Short mmCIF file of N, CA and C in Angstrom, two decimals:
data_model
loop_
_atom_site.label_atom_id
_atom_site.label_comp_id
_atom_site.label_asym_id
_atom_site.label_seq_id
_atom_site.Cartn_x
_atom_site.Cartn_y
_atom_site.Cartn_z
N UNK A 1 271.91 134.23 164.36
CA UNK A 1 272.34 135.14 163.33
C UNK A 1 273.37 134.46 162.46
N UNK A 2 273.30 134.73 161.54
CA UNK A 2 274.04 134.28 160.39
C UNK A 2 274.80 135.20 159.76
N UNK A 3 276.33 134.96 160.05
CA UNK A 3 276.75 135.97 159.25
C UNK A 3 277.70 135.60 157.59
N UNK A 4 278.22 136.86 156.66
CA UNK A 4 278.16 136.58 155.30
C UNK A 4 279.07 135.79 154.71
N UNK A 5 278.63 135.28 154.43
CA UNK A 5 279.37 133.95 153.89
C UNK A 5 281.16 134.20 153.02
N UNK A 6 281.94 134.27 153.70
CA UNK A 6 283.19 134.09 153.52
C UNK A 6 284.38 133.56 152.74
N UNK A 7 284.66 133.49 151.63
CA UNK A 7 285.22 131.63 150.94
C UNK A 7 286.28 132.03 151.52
N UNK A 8 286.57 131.13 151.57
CA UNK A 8 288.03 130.40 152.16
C UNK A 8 289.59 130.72 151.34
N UNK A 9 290.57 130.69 151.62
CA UNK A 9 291.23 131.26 151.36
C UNK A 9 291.90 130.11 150.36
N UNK A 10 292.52 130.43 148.95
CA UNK A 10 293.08 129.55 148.13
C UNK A 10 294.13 128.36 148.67
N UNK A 11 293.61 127.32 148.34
CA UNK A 11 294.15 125.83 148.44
C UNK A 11 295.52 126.02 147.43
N UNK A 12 296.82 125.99 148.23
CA UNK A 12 298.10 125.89 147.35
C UNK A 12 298.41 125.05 147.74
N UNK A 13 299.58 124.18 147.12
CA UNK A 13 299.97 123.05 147.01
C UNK A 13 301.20 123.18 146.40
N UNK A 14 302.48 123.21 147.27
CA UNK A 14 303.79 122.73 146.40
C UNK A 14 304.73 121.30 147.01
N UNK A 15 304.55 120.58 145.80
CA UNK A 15 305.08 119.58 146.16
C UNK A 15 306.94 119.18 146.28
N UNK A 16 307.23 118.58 146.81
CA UNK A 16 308.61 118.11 147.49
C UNK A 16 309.49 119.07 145.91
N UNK A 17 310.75 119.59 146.16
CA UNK A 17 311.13 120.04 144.99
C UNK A 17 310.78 120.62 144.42
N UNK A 18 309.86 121.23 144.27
CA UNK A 18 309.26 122.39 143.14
C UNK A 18 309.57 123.79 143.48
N UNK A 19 308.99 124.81 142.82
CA UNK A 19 309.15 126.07 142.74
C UNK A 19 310.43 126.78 142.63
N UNK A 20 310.02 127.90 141.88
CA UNK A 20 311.26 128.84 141.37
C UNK A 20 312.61 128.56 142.16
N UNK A 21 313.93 128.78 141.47
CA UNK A 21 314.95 128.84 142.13
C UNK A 21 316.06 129.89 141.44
N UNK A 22 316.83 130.43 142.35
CA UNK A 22 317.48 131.49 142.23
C UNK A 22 319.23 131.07 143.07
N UNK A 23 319.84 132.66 142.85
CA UNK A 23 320.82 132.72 143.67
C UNK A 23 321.02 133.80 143.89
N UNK A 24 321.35 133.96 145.45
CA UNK A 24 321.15 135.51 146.04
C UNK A 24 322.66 136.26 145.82
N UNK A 25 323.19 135.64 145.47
CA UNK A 25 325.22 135.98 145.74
C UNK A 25 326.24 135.16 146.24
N UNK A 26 325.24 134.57 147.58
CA UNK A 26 325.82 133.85 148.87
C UNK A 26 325.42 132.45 148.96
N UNK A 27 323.75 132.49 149.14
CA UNK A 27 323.39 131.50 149.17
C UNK A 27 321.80 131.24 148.21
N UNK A 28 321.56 130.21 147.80
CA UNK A 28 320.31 130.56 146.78
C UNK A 28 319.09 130.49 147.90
N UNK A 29 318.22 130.37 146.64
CA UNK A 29 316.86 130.82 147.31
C UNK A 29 315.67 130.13 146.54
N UNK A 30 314.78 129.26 147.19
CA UNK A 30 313.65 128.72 146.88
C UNK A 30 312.46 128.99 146.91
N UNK A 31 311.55 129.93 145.90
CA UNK A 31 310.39 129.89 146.43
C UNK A 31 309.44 128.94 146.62
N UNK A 32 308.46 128.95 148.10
CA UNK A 32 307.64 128.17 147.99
C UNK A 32 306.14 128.67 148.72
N UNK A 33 306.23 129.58 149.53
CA UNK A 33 304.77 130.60 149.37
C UNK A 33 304.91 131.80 149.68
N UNK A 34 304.17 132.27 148.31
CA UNK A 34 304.26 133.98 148.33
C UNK A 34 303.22 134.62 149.03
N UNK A 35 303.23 135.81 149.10
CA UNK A 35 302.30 136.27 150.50
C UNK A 35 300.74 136.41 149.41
N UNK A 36 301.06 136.06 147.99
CA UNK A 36 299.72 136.13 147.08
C UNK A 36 299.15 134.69 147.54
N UNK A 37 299.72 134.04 148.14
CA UNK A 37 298.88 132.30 148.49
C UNK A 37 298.42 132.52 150.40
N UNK A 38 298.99 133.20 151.22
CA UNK A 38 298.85 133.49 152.33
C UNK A 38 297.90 134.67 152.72
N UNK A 39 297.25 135.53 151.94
CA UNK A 39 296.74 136.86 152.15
C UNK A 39 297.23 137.50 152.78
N UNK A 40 298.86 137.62 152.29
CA UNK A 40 299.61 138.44 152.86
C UNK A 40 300.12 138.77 153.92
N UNK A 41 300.28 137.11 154.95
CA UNK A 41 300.52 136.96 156.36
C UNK A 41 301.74 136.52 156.13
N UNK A 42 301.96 135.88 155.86
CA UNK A 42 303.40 135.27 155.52
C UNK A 42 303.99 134.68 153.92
N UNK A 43 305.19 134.68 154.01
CA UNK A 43 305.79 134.43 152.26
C UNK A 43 306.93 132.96 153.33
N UNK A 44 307.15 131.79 152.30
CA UNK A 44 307.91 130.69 152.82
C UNK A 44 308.91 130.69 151.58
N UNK A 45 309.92 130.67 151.89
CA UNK A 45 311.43 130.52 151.18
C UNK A 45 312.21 129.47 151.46
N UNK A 46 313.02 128.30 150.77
CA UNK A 46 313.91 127.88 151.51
C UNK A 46 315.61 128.33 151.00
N UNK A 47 316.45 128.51 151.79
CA UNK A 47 317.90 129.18 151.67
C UNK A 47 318.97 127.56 151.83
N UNK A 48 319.30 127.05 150.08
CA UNK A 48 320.64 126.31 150.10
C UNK A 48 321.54 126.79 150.71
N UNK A 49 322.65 126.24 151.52
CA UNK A 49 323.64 127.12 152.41
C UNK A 49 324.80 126.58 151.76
N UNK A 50 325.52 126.53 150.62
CA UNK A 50 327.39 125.96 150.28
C UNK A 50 328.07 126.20 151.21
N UNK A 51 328.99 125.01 151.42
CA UNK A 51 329.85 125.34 152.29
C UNK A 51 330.46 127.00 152.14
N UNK A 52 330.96 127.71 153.31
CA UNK A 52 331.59 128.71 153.17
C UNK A 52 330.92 129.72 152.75
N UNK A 53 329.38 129.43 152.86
CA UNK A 53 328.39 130.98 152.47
C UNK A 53 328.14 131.96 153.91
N UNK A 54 327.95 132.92 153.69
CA UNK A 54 327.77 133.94 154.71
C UNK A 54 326.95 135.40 154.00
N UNK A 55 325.80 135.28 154.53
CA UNK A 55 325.05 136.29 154.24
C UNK A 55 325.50 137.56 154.72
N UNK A 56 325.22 138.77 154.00
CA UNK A 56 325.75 140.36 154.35
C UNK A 56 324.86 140.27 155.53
N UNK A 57 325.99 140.57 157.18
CA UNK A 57 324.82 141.49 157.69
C UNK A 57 323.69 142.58 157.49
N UNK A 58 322.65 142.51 157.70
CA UNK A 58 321.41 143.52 157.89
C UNK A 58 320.09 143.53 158.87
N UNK A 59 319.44 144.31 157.94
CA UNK A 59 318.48 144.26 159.27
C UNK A 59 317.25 144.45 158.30
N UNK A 60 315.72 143.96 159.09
CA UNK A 60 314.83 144.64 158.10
C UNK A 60 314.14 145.69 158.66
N UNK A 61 313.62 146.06 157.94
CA UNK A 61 312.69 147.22 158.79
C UNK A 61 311.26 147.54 158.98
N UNK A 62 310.80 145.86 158.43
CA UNK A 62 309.33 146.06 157.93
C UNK A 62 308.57 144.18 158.01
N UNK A 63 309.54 143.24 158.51
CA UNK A 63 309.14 142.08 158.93
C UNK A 63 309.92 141.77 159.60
N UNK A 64 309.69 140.15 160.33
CA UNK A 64 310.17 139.64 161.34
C UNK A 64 310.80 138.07 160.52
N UNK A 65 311.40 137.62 160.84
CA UNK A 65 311.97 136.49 160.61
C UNK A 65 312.28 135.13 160.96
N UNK A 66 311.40 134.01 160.47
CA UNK A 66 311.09 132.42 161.52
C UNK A 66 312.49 131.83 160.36
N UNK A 67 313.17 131.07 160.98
CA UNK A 67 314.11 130.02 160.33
C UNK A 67 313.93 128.64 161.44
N UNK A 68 314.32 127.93 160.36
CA UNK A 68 314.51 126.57 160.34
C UNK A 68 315.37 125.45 159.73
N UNK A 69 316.15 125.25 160.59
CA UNK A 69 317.46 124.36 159.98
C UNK A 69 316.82 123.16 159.45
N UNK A 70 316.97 122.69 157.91
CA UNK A 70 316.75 121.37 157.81
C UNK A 70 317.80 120.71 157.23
N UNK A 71 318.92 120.98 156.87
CA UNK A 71 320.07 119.82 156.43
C UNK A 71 321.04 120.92 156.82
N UNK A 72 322.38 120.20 157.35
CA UNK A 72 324.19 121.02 158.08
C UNK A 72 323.55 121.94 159.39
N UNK A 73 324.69 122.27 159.25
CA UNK A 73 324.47 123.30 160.46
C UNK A 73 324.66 124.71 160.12
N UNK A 74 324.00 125.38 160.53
CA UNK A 74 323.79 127.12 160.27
C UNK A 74 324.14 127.99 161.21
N UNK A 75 325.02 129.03 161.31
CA UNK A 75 325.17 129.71 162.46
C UNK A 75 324.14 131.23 162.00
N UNK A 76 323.88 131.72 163.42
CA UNK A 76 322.91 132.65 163.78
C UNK A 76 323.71 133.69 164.40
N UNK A 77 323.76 134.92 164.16
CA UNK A 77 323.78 136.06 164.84
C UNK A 77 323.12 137.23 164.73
N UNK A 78 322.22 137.46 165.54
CA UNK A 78 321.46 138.14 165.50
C UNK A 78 321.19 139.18 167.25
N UNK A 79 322.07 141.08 166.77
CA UNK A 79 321.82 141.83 167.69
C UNK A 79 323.65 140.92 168.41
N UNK A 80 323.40 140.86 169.93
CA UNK A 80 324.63 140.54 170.45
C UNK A 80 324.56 138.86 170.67
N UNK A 81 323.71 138.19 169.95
CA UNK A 81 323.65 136.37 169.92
C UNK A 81 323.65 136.39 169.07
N UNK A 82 324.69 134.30 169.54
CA UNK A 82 325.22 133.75 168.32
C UNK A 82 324.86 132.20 169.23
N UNK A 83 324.55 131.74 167.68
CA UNK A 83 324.44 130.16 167.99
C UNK A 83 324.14 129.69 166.56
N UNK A 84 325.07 128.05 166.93
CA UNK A 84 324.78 127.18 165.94
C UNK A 84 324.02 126.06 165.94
N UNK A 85 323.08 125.95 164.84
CA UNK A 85 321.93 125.21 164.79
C UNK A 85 321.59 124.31 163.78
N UNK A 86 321.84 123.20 164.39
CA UNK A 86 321.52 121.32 163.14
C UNK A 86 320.18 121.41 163.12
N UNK A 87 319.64 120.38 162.23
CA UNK A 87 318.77 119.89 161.34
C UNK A 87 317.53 119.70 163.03
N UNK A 88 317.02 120.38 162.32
CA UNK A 88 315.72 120.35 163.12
C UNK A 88 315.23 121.91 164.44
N UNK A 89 316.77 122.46 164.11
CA UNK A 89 316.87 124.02 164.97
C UNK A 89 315.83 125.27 164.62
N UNK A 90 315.25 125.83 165.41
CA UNK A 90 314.32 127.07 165.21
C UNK A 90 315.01 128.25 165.96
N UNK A 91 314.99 129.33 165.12
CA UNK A 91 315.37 130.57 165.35
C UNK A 91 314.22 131.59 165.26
N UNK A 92 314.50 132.86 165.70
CA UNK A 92 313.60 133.82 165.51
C UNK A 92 314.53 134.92 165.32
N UNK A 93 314.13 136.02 164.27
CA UNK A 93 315.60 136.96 164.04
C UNK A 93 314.49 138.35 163.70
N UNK A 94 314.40 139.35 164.80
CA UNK A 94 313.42 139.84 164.82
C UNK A 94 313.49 141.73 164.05
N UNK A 95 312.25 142.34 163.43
CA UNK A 95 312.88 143.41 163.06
C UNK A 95 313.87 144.30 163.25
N UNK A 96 314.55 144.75 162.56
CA UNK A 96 314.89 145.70 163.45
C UNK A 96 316.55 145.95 163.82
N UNK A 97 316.89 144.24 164.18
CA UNK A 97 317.94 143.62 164.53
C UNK A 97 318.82 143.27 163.76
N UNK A 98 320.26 143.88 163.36
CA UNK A 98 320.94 143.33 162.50
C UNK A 98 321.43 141.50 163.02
N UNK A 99 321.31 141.03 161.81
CA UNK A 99 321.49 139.62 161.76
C UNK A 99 322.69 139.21 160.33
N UNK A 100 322.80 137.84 160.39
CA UNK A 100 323.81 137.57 159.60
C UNK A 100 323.41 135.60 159.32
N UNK A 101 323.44 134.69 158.67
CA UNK A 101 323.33 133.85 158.67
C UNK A 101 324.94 132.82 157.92
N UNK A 102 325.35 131.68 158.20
CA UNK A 102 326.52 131.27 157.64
C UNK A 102 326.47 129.51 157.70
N UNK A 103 327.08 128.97 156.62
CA UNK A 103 327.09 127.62 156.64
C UNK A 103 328.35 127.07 158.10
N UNK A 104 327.85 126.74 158.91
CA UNK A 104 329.11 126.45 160.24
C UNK A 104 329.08 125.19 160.12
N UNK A 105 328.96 124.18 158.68
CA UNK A 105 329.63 123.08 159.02
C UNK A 105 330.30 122.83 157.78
N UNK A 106 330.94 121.43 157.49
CA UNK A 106 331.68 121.18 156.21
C UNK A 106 330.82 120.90 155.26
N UNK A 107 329.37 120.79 155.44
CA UNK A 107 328.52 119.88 154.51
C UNK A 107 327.70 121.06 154.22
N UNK A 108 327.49 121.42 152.73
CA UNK A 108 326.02 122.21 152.48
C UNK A 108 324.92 122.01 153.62
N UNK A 109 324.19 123.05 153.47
CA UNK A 109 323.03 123.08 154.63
C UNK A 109 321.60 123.66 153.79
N UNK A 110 320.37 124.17 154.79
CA UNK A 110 319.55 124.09 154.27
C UNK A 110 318.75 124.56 154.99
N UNK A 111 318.24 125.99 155.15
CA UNK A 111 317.26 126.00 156.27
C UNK A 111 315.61 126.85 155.57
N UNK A 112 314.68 126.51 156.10
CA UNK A 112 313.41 127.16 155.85
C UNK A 112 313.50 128.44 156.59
N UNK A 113 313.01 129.65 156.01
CA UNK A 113 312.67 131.14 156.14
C UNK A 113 310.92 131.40 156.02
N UNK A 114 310.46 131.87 157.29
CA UNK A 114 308.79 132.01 157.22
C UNK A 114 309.21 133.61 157.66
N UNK A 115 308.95 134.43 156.50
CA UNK A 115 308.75 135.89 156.76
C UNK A 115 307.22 136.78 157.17
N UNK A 116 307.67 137.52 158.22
CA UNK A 116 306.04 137.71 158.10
C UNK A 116 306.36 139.26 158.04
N UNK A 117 305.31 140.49 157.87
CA UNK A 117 304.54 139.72 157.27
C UNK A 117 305.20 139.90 155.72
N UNK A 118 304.47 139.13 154.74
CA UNK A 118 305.05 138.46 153.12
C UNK A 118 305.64 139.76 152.75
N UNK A 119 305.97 139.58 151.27
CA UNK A 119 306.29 140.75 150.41
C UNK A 119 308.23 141.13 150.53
N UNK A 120 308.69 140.23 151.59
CA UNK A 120 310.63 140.64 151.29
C UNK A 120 310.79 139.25 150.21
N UNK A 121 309.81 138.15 149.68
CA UNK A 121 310.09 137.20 148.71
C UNK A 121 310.19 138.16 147.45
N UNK A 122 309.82 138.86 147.13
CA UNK A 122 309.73 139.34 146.14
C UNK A 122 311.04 140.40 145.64
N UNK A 123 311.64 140.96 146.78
CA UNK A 123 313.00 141.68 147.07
C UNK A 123 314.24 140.03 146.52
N UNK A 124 314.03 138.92 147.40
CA UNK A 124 314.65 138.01 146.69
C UNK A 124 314.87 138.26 145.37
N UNK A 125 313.37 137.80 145.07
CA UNK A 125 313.45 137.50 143.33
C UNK A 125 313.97 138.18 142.73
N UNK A 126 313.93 139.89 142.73
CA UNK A 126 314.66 141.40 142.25
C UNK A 126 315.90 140.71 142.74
N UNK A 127 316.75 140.12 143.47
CA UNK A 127 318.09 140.06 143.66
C UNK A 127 318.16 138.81 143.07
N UNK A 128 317.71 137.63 142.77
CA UNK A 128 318.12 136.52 141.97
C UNK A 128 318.20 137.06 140.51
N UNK A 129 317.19 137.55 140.26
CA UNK A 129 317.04 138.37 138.59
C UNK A 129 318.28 138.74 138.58
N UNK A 130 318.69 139.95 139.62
CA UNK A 130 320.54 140.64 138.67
C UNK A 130 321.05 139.56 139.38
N UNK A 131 321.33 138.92 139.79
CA UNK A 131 322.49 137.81 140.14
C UNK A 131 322.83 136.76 138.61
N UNK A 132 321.66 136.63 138.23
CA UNK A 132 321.35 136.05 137.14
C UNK A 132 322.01 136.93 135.67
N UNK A 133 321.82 138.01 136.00
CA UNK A 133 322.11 138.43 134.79
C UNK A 133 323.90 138.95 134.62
N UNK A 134 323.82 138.72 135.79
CA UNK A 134 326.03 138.84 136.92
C UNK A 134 326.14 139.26 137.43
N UNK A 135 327.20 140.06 137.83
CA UNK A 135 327.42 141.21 139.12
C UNK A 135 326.56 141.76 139.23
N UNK A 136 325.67 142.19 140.04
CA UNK A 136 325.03 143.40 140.36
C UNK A 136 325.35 144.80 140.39
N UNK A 137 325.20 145.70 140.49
CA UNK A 137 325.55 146.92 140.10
C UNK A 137 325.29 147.83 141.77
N UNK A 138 326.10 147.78 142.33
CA UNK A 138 326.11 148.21 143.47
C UNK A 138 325.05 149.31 143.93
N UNK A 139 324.88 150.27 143.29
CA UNK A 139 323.45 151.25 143.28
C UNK A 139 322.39 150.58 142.74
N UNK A 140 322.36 150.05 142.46
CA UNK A 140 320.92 148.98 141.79
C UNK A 140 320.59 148.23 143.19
N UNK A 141 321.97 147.70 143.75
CA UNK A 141 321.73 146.74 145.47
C UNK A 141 321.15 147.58 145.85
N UNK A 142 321.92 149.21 146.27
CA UNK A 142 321.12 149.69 147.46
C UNK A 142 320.01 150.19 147.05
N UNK A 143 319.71 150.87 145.61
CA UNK A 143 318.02 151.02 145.61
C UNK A 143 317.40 150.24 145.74
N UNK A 144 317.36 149.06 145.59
CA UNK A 144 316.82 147.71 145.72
C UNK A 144 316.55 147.75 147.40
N UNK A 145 316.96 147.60 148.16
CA UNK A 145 317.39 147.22 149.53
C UNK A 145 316.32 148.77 150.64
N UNK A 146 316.43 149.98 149.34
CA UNK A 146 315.90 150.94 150.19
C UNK A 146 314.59 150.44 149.66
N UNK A 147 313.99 150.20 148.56
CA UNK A 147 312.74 149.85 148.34
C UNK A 147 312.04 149.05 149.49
N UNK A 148 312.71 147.88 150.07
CA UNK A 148 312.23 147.06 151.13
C UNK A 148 313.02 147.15 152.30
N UNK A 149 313.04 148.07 152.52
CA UNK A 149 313.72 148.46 154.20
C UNK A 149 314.53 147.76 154.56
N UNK A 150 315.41 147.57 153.85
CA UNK A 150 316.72 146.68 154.05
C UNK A 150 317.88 147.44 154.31
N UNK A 151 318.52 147.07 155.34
CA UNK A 151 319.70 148.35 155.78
C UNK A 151 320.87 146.96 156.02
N UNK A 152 322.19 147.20 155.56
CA UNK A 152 323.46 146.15 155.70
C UNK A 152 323.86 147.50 156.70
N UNK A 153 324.97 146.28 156.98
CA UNK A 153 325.46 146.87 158.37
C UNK A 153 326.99 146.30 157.87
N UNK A 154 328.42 146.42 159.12
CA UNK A 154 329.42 145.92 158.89
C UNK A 154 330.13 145.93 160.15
N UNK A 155 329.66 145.24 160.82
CA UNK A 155 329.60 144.92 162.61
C UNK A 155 331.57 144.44 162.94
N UNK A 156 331.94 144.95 163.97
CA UNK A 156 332.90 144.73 164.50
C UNK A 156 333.14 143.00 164.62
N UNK A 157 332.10 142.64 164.87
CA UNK A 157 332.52 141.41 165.40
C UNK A 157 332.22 140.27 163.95
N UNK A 158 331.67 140.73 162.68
CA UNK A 158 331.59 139.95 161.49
C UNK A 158 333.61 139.27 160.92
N UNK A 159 334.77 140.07 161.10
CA UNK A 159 335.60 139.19 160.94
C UNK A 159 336.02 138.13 161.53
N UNK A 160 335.58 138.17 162.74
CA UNK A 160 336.07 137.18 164.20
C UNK A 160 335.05 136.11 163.14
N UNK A 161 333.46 135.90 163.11
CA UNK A 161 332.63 134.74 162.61
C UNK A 161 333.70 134.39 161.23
N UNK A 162 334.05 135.44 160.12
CA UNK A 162 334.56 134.89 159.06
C UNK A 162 335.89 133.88 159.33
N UNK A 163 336.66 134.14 160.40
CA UNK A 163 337.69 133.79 160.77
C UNK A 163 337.45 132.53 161.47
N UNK A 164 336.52 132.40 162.05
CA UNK A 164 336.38 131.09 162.85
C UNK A 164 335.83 129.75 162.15
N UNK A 165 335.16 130.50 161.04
CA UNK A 165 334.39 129.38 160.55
C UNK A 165 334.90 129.17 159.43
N UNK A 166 335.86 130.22 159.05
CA UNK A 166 336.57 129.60 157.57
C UNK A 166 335.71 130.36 156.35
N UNK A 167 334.89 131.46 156.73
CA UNK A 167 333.95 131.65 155.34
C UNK A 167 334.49 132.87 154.35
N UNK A 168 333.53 132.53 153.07
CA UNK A 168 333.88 133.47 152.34
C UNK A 168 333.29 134.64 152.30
N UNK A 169 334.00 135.65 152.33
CA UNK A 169 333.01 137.26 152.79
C UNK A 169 331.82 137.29 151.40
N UNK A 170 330.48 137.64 151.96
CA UNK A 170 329.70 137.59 151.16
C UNK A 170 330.31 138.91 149.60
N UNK A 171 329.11 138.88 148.60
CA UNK A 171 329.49 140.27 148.42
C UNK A 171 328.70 141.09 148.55
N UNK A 172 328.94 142.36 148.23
CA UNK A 172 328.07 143.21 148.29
C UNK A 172 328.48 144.80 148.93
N UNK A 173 327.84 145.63 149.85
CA UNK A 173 328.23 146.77 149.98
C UNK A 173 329.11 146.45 151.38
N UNK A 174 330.23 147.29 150.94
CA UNK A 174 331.69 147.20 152.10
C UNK A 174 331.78 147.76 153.37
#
């Protein structure tokens, strides 16, 4: 039996350096596959880390989250763990779970983000757009954030990380 002939799913190609770039507040943001090149299994981002960046805790409510350290070191907290992770480190930061990400060394960093499934790249881009255009407008964040099941949090234990590592409080909702 033969069954109906299928094509294959589009051949993308981004080479070293390319694709859109932004800045989230904290730390920027690279696109490099949107869930329109994946059929909607996964979207790939990469996150520049400046010294002294620290992402708003949150949580999502509608994907799961693969990282990958590729240049400095990145600290992780995610739920009641914490760890710091050099060039070549894999994390998993799963729905649901408030998390937080931060540059934990002196040197810019650099890690890859595989969201599954796709479609929070596009919540990026809506937040590079007003970053771009300046402050954001604080009700613009959180409609933004309720659109893609994004909930910030402001965890007891987020001054102890700012304090240890020297960072600058992201911005955003207090």
């Amino acid at each position: 039996m033969s069954s109906p002939s299928v094509p294959p799913p589009p051949l993308t190609v981004v080479q070293p350096g390319t694709g859109d770039e932004g800045f989230l507040g904290s730390i920027g943001v690279a696109f490099k596959l949107w869930g329109s090149d994946t059929g909607g299994a996964v979207s790939v981002v990469e996150h520049p880390f400046p010294v002294g960046a620290l992402v708003p805790p949150h949580l999502h409510t509608r994907e799961d989250e693969y990282s990958i350290v590729t240049e400095g070191e990145i600290g992780f907290r995610s739920g009641d763990r914490e760890v710091v992770l050099g060039s070549g480190g894999y994390i998993t930061k799963p729905r649901g779970e408030l998390h937080t990400m931060w540059n934990a060394g002196s040197t810019p960093a650099r890690m890859i983000e595989i969201i599954s499934p796709a479609g929070f790249e596009h919540c990026f881009r809506e937040i590079a757009e007003m970053t771009a255009a300046g402050q954001p407008d604080p009700a613009a964040v959180a409609e933004l954030a309720h659109r893609y099941g994004l909930e910030f949090g402001q965890p007891d234990w987020l001054p102890g990380v700012i304090e240890r590592y020297g960072l600058t409080p992201p911005p955003g909702p207090e």
